[in-house]
Amino acid sequence: MHEPFMQQAIRLAEEKLSRAEGGPFAALVVRENQVIGQGWNRVVAGNDPTAHAEIVAIRDACQQLQSFSLAGCRLYVNCEPCPMCLAAAYWAGLDAIYYGATREDAAAIGFADAHIYEELGRPLSARRLPLSQLMRAEALKAFARWDALPDKIRY
């Protein structure tokens, strides 16, 4: 049941790579055994560091469904998701992720994300990318306005 979708994701990665349309990554979002979103790595092609296959597939599926929620959907990707893509999968509410190659396999060909996993485990003060808080009281005003909305849509 899962293998045909993984095979399709792997074929998409190979196809886009052979056409020089992206890096060696592709992903599918599947609902009720139908592909509703697909994506391949577009980082270099689009000058967009967030255009990983999973992100592109999630965006495509959300547009197809006209919804920010992908509850009831599964993600098939030819490689284990990086921290950004994994976080996007959680935000989208996906039910499951199936992947082929591991993050170690990706690192072996130059796509290393171990440093991000390590950074996320460190306290803010010990991270390589400094985070500095400014103007909290002013920033909280928009939060209070949103929290008071009677018809807000939580996500």
Tab-separated table of N, CA and C in Angstrom:
chain	number	residue	atom	x	y	z
A	1	MET	N	0.817	-1.196	0.000
A	1	MET	CA	0.000	0.000	0.000
A	1	MET	C	0.861	1.261	0.000
A	2	HIS	N	1.949	1.274	0.783
A	2	HIS	CA	2.801	2.463	0.851
A	2	HIS	C	3.872	2.485	-0.235
A	3	GLU	N	4.333	1.322	-0.655
A	3	GLU	CA	5.446	1.255	-1.599
A	3	GLU	C	5.174	1.970	-2.923
A	4	PRO	N	3.979	1.862	-3.518
A	4	PRO	CA	3.763	2.586	-4.780
A	4	PRO	C	3.936	4.096	-4.654
A	5	PHE	N	3.537	4.667	-3.518
A	5	PHE	CA	3.707	6.107	-3.336
A	5	PHE	C	5.183	6.462	-3.124
A	6	MET	N	5.900	5.611	-2.380
A	6	MET	CA	7.336	5.852	-2.208
A	6	MET	C	8.042	5.729	-3.554
A	7	GLN	N	7.668	4.720	-4.341
A	7	GLN	CA	8.266	4.578	-5.673
A	7	GLN	C	8.003	5.818	-6.527
A	8	GLN	N	6.807	6.370	-6.421
A	8	GLN	CA	6.464	7.565	-7.183
A	8	GLN	C	7.299	8.766	-6.725
A	9	ALA	N	7.504	8.908	-5.421
A	9	ALA	CA	8.336	10.001	-4.904
A	9	ALA	C	9.779	9.843	-5.381
A	10	ILE	N	10.290	8.628	-5.351
A	10	ILE	CA	11.658	8.370	-5.808
A	10	ILE	C	11.778	8.676	-7.301
A	11	ARG	N	10.800	8.252	-8.095
A	11	ARG	CA	10.816	8.544	-9.544
A	11	ARG	C	10.777	10.044	-9.807
A	12	LEU	N	9.959	10.766	-9.037
A	12	LEU	CA	9.863	12.215	-9.215
A	12	LEU	C	11.204	12.878	-8.921
A	13	ALA	N	11.886	12.452	-7.866
A	13	ALA	CA	13.208	13.004	-7.544
A	13	ALA	C	14.187	12.738	-8.678
A	14	GLU	N	14.193	11.520	-9.181
A	14	GLU	CA	15.112	11.173	-10.272
A	14	GLU	C	14.784	11.949	-11.539
A	15	GLU	N	13.494	12.098	-11.836
A	15	GLU	CA	13.069	12.828	-13.041
A	15	GLU	C	13.498	14.295	-12.971
A	16	LYS	N	13.227	14.945	-11.862
A	16	LYS	CA	13.561	16.363	-11.733
A	16	LYS	C	15.066	16.578	-11.701
A	17	LEU	N	15.791	15.649	-11.103
A	17	LEU	CA	17.245	15.717	-11.096
A	17	LEU	C	17.790	15.566	-12.513
A	18	SER	N	17.259	14.620	-13.278
A	18	SER	CA	17.754	14.401	-14.639
A	18	SER	C	17.438	15.568	-15.565
A	19	ARG	N	16.402	16.329	-15.241
A	19	ARG	CA	16.036	17.508	-16.044
A	19	ARG	C	16.654	18.794	-15.492
A	20	ALA	N	17.515	18.649	-14.496
A	20	ALA	CA	18.164	19.786	-13.842
A	20	ALA	C	17.132	20.779	-13.307
A	21	GLU	N	16.033	20.253	-12.782
A	21	GLU	CA	14.974	21.096	-12.225
A	21	GLU	C	14.987	21.130	-10.706
A	22	GLY	N	15.960	20.486	-10.102
A	22	GLY	CA	16.024	20.506	-8.647
A	22	GLY	C	17.034	19.517	-8.111
A	23	GLY	N	17.191	19.555	-6.791
A	23	GLY	CA	18.087	18.629	-6.121
A	23	GLY	C	17.476	17.243	-6.043
A	24	PRO	N	18.141	16.317	-5.377
A	24	PRO	CA	17.719	14.911	-5.388
A	24	PRO	C	16.621	14.553	-4.388
A	25	PHE	N	15.661	15.444	-4.200
A	25	PHE	CA	14.614	15.212	-3.213
A	25	PHE	C	13.241	15.459	-3.827
A	26	ALA	N	12.273	14.598	-3.469
A	26	ALA	CA	10.888	14.780	-3.914
A	26	ALA	C	9.954	14.228	-2.846
A	27	ALA	N	8.726	14.756	-2.854
A	27	ALA	CA	7.748	14.370	-1.836
A	27	ALA	C	6.348	14.386	-2.413
A	28	LEU	N	5.490	13.542	-1.836
A	28	LEU	CA	4.079	13.483	-2.207
A	28	LEU	C	3.241	13.581	-0.942
A	29	VAL	N	2.116	14.272	-1.041
A	29	VAL	CA	1.110	14.259	0.018
A	29	VAL	C	-0.047	13.433	-0.518
A	30	VAL	N	-0.462	12.452	0.262
A	30	VAL	CA	-1.480	11.492	-0.170
A	30	VAL	C	-2.636	11.500	0.826
A	31	ARG	N	-3.852	11.565	0.279
A	31	ARG	CA	-5.071	11.458	1.096
A	31	ARG	C	-5.994	10.467	0.425
A	32	GLU	N	-6.485	9.507	1.200
A	32	GLU	CA	-7.386	8.476	0.691
A	32	GLU	C	-6.826	7.825	-0.576
A	33	ASN	N	-5.527	7.525	-0.510
A	33	ASN	CA	-4.790	6.859	-1.584
A	33	ASN	C	-4.787	7.626	-2.902
A	34	GLN	N	-4.902	8.952	-2.815
A	34	GLN	CA	-4.785	9.828	-3.979
A	34	GLN	C	-3.701	10.869	-3.696
A	35	VAL	N	-2.834	11.099	-4.670
A	35	VAL	CA	-1.831	12.148	-4.526
A	35	VAL	C	-2.538	13.495	-4.664
A	36	ILE	N	-2.435	14.316	-3.626
A	36	ILE	CA	-3.074	15.637	-3.681
A	36	ILE	C	-2.051	16.769	-3.687
A	37	GLY	N	-0.785	16.422	-3.532
A	37	GLY	CA	0.267	17.425	-3.577
A	37	GLY	C	1.591	16.762	-3.881
A	38	GLN	N	2.423	17.464	-4.623
A	38	GLN	CA	3.757	16.940	-4.903
A	38	GLN	C	4.747	18.093	-4.927
A	39	GLY	N	5.980	17.758	-4.663
A	39	GLY	CA	7.016	18.773	-4.680
A	39	GLY	C	8.373	18.146	-4.857
A	40	TRP	N	9.282	18.951	-5.317
A	40	TRP	CA	10.668	18.534	-5.438
A	40	TRP	C	11.512	19.723	-5.008
A	41	ASN	N	12.762	19.449	-4.704
A	41	ASN	CA	13.646	20.490	-4.205
A	41	ASN	C	13.787	21.604	-5.241
A	42	ARG	N	13.470	22.848	-4.817
A	42	ARG	CA	13.521	24.023	-5.699
A	42	ARG	C	14.383	25.131	-5.086
A	43	VAL	N	15.255	24.773	-4.159
A	43	VAL	CA	16.062	25.756	-3.442
A	43	VAL	C	16.877	26.610	-4.407
A	44	VAL	N	17.670	25.978	-5.248
A	44	VAL	CA	18.535	26.708	-6.173
A	44	VAL	C	17.716	27.330	-7.300
A	45	ALA	N	16.797	26.572	-7.854
A	45	ALA	CA	15.995	27.065	-8.980
A	45	ALA	C	15.179	28.294	-8.612
A	46	GLY	N	14.685	28.347	-7.377
A	46	GLY	CA	13.847	29.463	-6.959
A	46	GLY	C	14.531	30.450	-6.036
A	47	ASN	N	15.839	30.251	-5.793
A	47	ASN	CA	16.555	31.097	-4.827
A	47	ASN	C	15.764	31.211	-3.521
A	48	ASP	N	15.318	30.050	-3.047
A	48	ASP	CA	14.471	30.005	-1.853
A	48	ASP	C	14.958	28.883	-0.939
A	49	PRO	N	15.624	29.217	0.167
A	49	PRO	CA	16.148	28.174	1.046
A	49	PRO	C	15.068	27.344	1.716
A	50	THR	N	13.811	27.779	1.665
A	50	THR	CA	12.720	27.001	2.253
A	50	THR	C	12.034	26.088	1.235
A	51	ALA	N	12.450	26.100	-0.003
A	51	ALA	CA	11.767	25.339	-1.057
A	51	ALA	C	12.236	23.884	-1.099
A	52	HIS	N	12.224	23.237	0.050
A	52	HIS	CA	12.528	21.808	0.110
A	52	HIS	C	11.333	21.046	-0.449
A	53	ALA	N	11.558	19.832	-0.887
A	53	ALA	CA	10.499	19.018	-1.512
A	53	ALA	C	9.261	18.914	-0.628
A	54	GLU	N	9.472	18.664	0.664
A	54	GLU	CA	8.336	18.498	1.569
A	54	GLU	C	7.519	19.780	1.694
A	55	ILE	N	8.199	20.911	1.805
A	55	ILE	CA	7.515	22.200	1.934
A	55	ILE	C	6.713	22.484	0.668
A	56	VAL	N	7.327	22.250	-0.487
A	56	VAL	CA	6.642	22.480	-1.760
A	56	VAL	C	5.419	21.569	-1.881
A	57	ALA	N	5.551	20.316	-1.487
A	57	ALA	CA	4.426	19.367	-1.555
A	57	ALA	C	3.316	19.767	-0.584
A	58	ILE	N	3.685	20.201	0.616
A	58	ILE	CA	2.691	20.637	1.597
A	58	ILE	C	1.944	21.858	1.071
A	59	ARG	N	2.664	22.813	0.517
A	59	ARG	CA	2.019	24.006	-0.054
A	59	ARG	C	1.064	23.619	-1.186
A	60	ASP	N	1.510	22.712	-2.039
A	60	ASP	CA	0.684	22.271	-3.162
A	60	ASP	C	-0.598	21.605	-2.654
A	61	ALA	N	-0.462	20.710	-1.690
A	61	ALA	CA	-1.627	20.000	-1.147
A	61	ALA	C	-2.592	20.972	-0.472
A	62	CYS	N	-2.072	21.913	0.282
A	62	CYS	CA	-2.936	22.893	0.955
A	62	CYS	C	-3.693	23.739	-0.057
A	63	GLN	N	-3.036	24.107	-1.146
A	63	GLN	CA	-3.718	24.860	-2.199
A	63	GLN	C	-4.808	24.013	-2.849
A	64	GLN	N	-4.507	22.741	-3.095
A	64	GLN	CA	-5.496	21.847	-3.707
A	64	GLN	C	-6.722	21.692	-2.812
A	65	LEU	N	-6.492	21.568	-1.514
A	65	LEU	CA	-7.590	21.372	-0.561
A	65	LEU	C	-8.208	22.682	-0.093
A	66	GLN	N	-7.538	23.798	-0.382
A	66	GLN	CA	-7.969	25.103	0.132
A	66	GLN	C	-8.110	25.060	1.658
A	67	SER	N	-7.074	24.508	2.294
A	67	SER	CA	-7.059	24.355	3.741
A	67	SER	C	-5.626	24.361	4.241
A	68	PHE	N	-5.424	24.879	5.445
A	68	PHE	CA	-4.093	24.820	6.050
A	68	PHE	C	-3.878	23.500	6.781
A	69	SER	N	-4.926	22.692	6.901
A	69	SER	CA	-4.821	21.423	7.617
A	69	SER	C	-4.706	20.257	6.644
A	70	LEU	N	-3.722	19.430	6.878
A	70	LEU	CA	-3.564	18.204	6.100
A	70	LEU	C	-3.843	16.972	6.969
A	71	ALA	N	-4.711	17.139	7.959
A	71	ALA	CA	-5.143	15.996	8.765
A	71	ALA	C	-5.768	14.977	7.818
A	72	GLY	N	-5.464	13.717	8.048
A	72	GLY	CA	-5.959	12.665	7.177
A	72	GLY	C	-5.037	12.380	6.004
A	73	CYS	N	-3.895	13.065	5.947
A	73	CYS	CA	-2.945	12.902	4.838
A	73	CYS	C	-1.630	12.292	5.334
A	74	ARG	N	-0.930	11.685	4.395
A	74	ARG	CA	0.395	11.116	4.657
A	74	ARG	C	1.411	11.766	3.726
A	75	LEU	N	2.645	11.859	4.194
A	75	LEU	CA	3.739	12.407	3.398
A	75	LEU	C	4.688	11.284	3.032
A	76	TYR	N	5.014	11.191	1.756
A	76	TYR	CA	6.003	10.238	1.256
A	76	TYR	C	7.148	11.060	0.685
A	77	VAL	N	8.349	10.810	1.189
A	77	VAL	CA	9.513	11.580	0.743
A	77	VAL	C	10.692	10.625	0.598
A	78	ASN	N	11.501	10.871	-0.417
A	78	ASN	CA	12.577	9.929	-0.684
A	78	ASN	C	13.735	10.032	0.310
A	79	CYS	N	13.671	10.993	1.247
A	79	CYS	CA	14.703	11.120	2.269
A	79	CYS	C	14.078	11.624	3.561
A	80	GLU	N	14.632	11.229	4.671
A	80	GLU	CA	14.165	11.675	5.987
A	80	GLU	C	14.126	13.206	6.033
A	81	PRO	N	13.033	13.779	6.492
A	81	PRO	CA	12.913	15.238	6.508
A	81	PRO	C	13.920	15.925	7.431
A	82	CYS	N	14.345	17.112	7.000
A	82	CYS	CA	15.194	17.957	7.829
A	82	CYS	C	14.336	18.572	8.943
A	83	PRO	N	14.937	19.256	9.908
A	83	PRO	CA	14.148	19.851	10.992
A	83	PRO	C	13.062	20.819	10.504
A	84	MET	N	13.358	21.636	9.489
A	84	MET	CA	12.355	22.574	8.976
A	84	MET	C	11.158	21.828	8.395
A	85	CYS	N	11.428	20.816	7.595
A	85	CYS	CA	10.352	20.064	6.952
A	85	CYS	C	9.571	19.234	7.960
A	86	LEU	N	10.264	18.702	8.941
A	86	LEU	CA	9.589	17.956	9.994
A	86	LEU	C	8.648	18.873	10.771
A	87	ALA	N	9.119	20.079	11.078
A	87	ALA	CA	8.261	21.045	11.771
A	87	ALA	C	7.052	21.406	10.911
A	88	ALA	N	7.257	21.587	9.616
A	88	ALA	CA	6.143	21.912	8.717
A	88	ALA	C	5.121	20.783	8.697
A	89	ALA	N	5.588	19.551	8.743
A	89	ALA	CA	4.679	18.400	8.763
A	89	ALA	C	3.822	18.415	10.026
A	90	TYR	N	4.425	18.754	11.154
A	90	TYR	CA	3.650	18.878	12.392
A	90	TYR	C	2.635	20.009	12.282
A	91	TRP	N	3.069	21.181	11.788
A	91	TRP	CA	2.152	22.310	11.651
A	91	TRP	C	1.002	21.981	10.702
A	92	ALA	N	1.274	21.209	9.664
A	92	ALA	CA	0.226	20.848	8.699
A	92	ALA	C	-0.730	19.800	9.251
A	93	GLY	N	-0.340	19.114	10.315
A	93	GLY	CA	-1.203	18.107	10.916
A	93	GLY	C	-1.221	16.791	10.170
A	94	LEU	N	-0.156	16.501	9.443
A	94	LEU	CA	-0.082	15.231	8.713
A	94	LEU	C	-0.204	14.046	9.668
A	95	ASP	N	-0.787	12.964	9.171
A	95	ASP	CA	-0.969	11.769	10.002
A	95	ASP	C	0.285	10.915	10.119
A	96	ALA	N	1.113	10.900	9.065
A	96	ALA	CA	2.295	10.033	9.058
A	96	ALA	C	3.277	10.503	7.994
A	97	ILE	N	4.542	10.129	8.199
A	97	ILE	CA	5.600	10.399	7.220
A	97	ILE	C	6.288	9.075	6.916
A	98	TYR	N	6.472	8.815	5.639
A	98	TYR	CA	7.222	7.655	5.172
A	98	TYR	C	8.404	8.179	4.374
A	99	TYR	N	9.608	7.691	4.668
A	99	TYR	CA	10.795	8.184	3.969
A	99	TYR	C	11.682	7.021	3.540
A	100	GLY	N	12.520	7.303	2.536
A	100	GLY	CA	13.438	6.300	1.999
A	100	GLY	C	14.810	6.406	2.638
A	101	ALA	N	15.670	7.272	2.094
A	101	ALA	CA	17.029	7.453	2.597
A	101	ALA	C	16.994	8.164	3.958
A	102	THR	N	18.071	8.015	4.706
A	102	THR	CA	18.174	8.642	6.022
A	102	THR	C	18.890	9.990	5.934
A	103	ARG	N	18.831	10.740	7.018
A	103	ARG	CA	19.564	12.014	7.050
A	103	ARG	C	21.067	11.772	6.986
A	104	GLU	N	21.537	10.621	7.463
A	104	GLU	CA	22.952	10.274	7.334
A	104	GLU	C	23.314	10.030	5.878
A	105	ASP	N	22.397	9.407	5.122
A	105	ASP	CA	22.627	9.214	3.692
A	105	ASP	C	22.737	10.558	2.987
A	106	ALA	N	21.879	11.500	3.352
A	106	ALA	CA	21.913	12.837	2.756
A	106	ALA	C	23.206	13.551	3.123
A	107	ALA	N	23.634	13.413	4.374
A	107	ALA	CA	24.878	14.057	4.807
A	107	ALA	C	26.072	13.528	4.031
A	108	ALA	N	26.032	12.255	3.668
A	108	ALA	CA	27.139	11.645	2.932
A	108	ALA	C	27.329	12.266	1.542
A	109	ILE	N	26.286	12.926	1.014
A	109	ILE	CA	26.429	13.587	-0.290
A	109	ILE	C	26.375	15.116	-0.159
A	110	GLY	N	26.568	15.612	1.077
A	110	GLY	CA	26.709	17.047	1.277
A	110	GLY	C	25.481	17.776	1.784
A	111	PHE	N	24.397	17.074	2.087
A	111	PHE	CA	23.188	17.717	2.611
A	111	PHE	C	23.088	17.420	4.107
A	112	ALA	N	23.905	18.105	4.890
A	112	ALA	CA	23.982	17.830	6.318
A	112	ALA	C	23.091	18.776	7.109
A	113	ASP	N	22.274	18.225	7.969
A	113	ASP	CA	21.437	19.045	8.839
A	113	ASP	C	21.638	18.711	10.315
A	114	ALA	N	22.638	17.893	10.614
A	114	ALA	CA	22.895	17.510	12.008
A	114	ALA	C	23.161	18.740	12.867
A	115	HIS	N	23.820	19.755	12.306
A	115	HIS	CA	24.118	20.953	13.097
A	115	HIS	C	22.845	21.663	13.529
A	116	ILE	N	21.773	21.568	12.733
A	116	ILE	CA	20.504	22.198	13.118
A	116	ILE	C	19.863	21.418	14.259
A	117	TYR	N	19.859	20.086	14.146
A	117	TYR	CA	19.343	19.269	15.250
A	117	TYR	C	20.101	19.592	16.542
A	118	GLU	N	21.428	19.720	16.448
A	118	GLU	CA	22.240	20.033	17.624
A	118	GLU	C	21.888	21.413	18.173
A	119	GLU	N	21.759	22.394	17.300
A	119	GLU	CA	21.430	23.763	17.729
A	119	GLU	C	20.101	23.802	18.472
A	120	LEU	N	19.112	23.095	17.981
A	120	LEU	CA	17.791	23.117	18.603
A	120	LEU	C	17.807	22.554	20.018
A	121	GLY	N	18.771	21.706	20.316
A	121	GLY	CA	18.887	21.135	21.657
A	121	GLY	C	19.632	22.022	22.644
A	122	ARG	N	20.237	23.086	22.147
A	122	ARG	CA	21.013	23.977	23.014
A	122	ARG	C	20.123	25.083	23.589
A	123	PRO	N	20.502	25.625	24.762
A	123	PRO	CA	19.775	26.798	25.259
A	123	PRO	C	19.993	27.978	24.312
A	124	LEU	N	19.058	28.921	24.308
A	124	LEU	CA	19.149	30.068	23.398
A	124	LEU	C	20.498	30.776	23.499
A	125	SER	N	21.007	30.915	24.702
A	125	SER	CA	22.265	31.642	24.918
A	125	SER	C	23.477	30.922	24.331
A	126	ALA	N	23.358	29.637	24.036
A	126	ALA	CA	24.487	28.864	23.530
A	126	ALA	C	24.408	28.602	22.023
A	127	ARG	N	23.399	29.142	21.379
A	127	ARG	CA	23.244	28.892	19.942
A	127	ARG	C	24.142	29.791	19.101
A	128	ARG	N	24.516	29.269	17.939
A	128	ARG	CA	25.388	29.990	17.009
A	128	ARG	C	24.697	31.223	16.435
A	129	LEU	N	23.397	31.120	16.180
A	129	LEU	CA	22.621	32.240	15.656
A	129	LEU	C	21.985	32.955	16.847
A	130	PRO	N	22.450	34.167	17.157
A	130	PRO	CA	21.933	34.855	18.342
A	130	PRO	C	20.439	35.178	18.225
A	131	LEU	N	19.707	34.991	19.313
A	131	LEU	CA	18.310	35.390	19.418
A	131	LEU	C	18.231	36.433	20.515
A	132	SER	N	17.706	37.609	20.190
A	132	SER	CA	17.619	38.693	21.154
A	132	SER	C	16.187	39.194	21.214
A	133	GLN	N	15.629	39.246	22.397
A	133	GLN	CA	14.255	39.697	22.568
A	133	GLN	C	14.207	41.214	22.666
A	134	LEU	N	13.250	41.826	21.951
A	134	LEU	CA	13.046	43.270	21.963
A	134	LEU	C	11.559	43.588	22.006
A	135	MET	N	11.166	44.597	22.732
A	135	MET	CA	9.835	45.194	22.720
A	135	MET	C	8.694	44.200	22.952
A	136	ARG	N	8.853	43.340	23.946
A	136	ARG	CA	7.848	42.309	24.229
A	136	ARG	C	6.473	42.908	24.518
A	137	ALA	N	6.411	43.929	25.351
A	137	ALA	CA	5.112	44.515	25.717
A	137	ALA	C	4.364	45.004	24.475
A	138	GLU	N	5.072	45.649	23.562
A	138	GLU	CA	4.443	46.133	22.339
A	138	GLU	C	4.012	44.971	21.446
A	139	ALA	N	4.838	43.953	21.372
A	139	ALA	CA	4.523	42.792	20.541
A	139	ALA	C	3.302	42.045	21.062
A	140	LEU	N	3.096	42.034	22.358
A	140	LEU	CA	1.970	41.323	22.954
A	140	LEU	C	0.623	41.974	22.655
A	141	LYS	N	0.608	43.226	22.226
A	141	LYS	CA	-0.652	43.912	21.917
A	141	LYS	C	-1.410	43.199	20.796
A	142	ALA	N	-0.715	42.807	19.747
A	142	ALA	CA	-1.371	42.077	18.649
A	142	ALA	C	-1.875	40.722	19.143
A	143	PHE	N	-1.127	40.084	20.031
A	143	PHE	CA	-1.571	38.806	20.589
A	143	PHE	C	-2.880	38.979	21.361
A	144	ALA	N	-2.944	40.025	22.162
A	144	ALA	CA	-4.152	40.276	22.958
A	144	ALA	C	-5.348	40.540	22.050
A	145	ARG	N	-5.147	41.305	20.989
A	145	ARG	CA	-6.240	41.576	20.044
A	145	ARG	C	-6.715	40.277	19.401
A	146	TRP	N	-5.779	39.432	18.985
A	146	TRP	CA	-6.150	38.163	18.352
A	146	TRP	C	-6.874	37.266	19.353
A	147	ASP	N	-6.372	37.207	20.564
A	147	ASP	CA	-6.965	36.353	21.589
A	147	ASP	C	-8.400	36.768	21.905
A	148	ALA	N	-8.715	38.041	21.749
A	148	ALA	CA	-10.060	38.546	22.046
A	148	ALA	C	-11.042	38.337	20.891
A	149	LEU	N	-10.568	37.953	19.724
A	149	LEU	CA	-11.465	37.750	18.584
A	149	LEU	C	-12.414	36.582	18.862
A	150	PRO	N	-13.712	36.790	18.716
A	150	PRO	CA	-14.655	35.695	18.979
A	150	PRO	C	-14.668	34.641	17.869
A	151	ASP	N	-14.253	35.010	16.670
A	151	ASP	CA	-14.338	34.083	15.527
A	151	ASP	C	-12.978	33.645	15.002
A	152	LYS	N	-11.958	33.671	15.861
A	152	LYS	CA	-10.615	33.297	15.409
A	152	LYS	C	-10.556	31.803	15.046
A	153	ILE	N	-9.696	31.508	14.124
A	153	ILE	CA	-9.483	30.113	13.706
A	153	ILE	C	-8.128	29.680	14.267
A	154	ARG	N	-8.188	28.759	15.194
A	154	ARG	CA	-6.943	28.259	15.807
A	154	ARG	C	-6.280	27.248	14.876
A	155	TYR	N	-4.963	27.247	14.907
A	155	TYR	CA	-4.225	26.276	14.092
A	155	TYR	C	-3.011	25.774	14.778
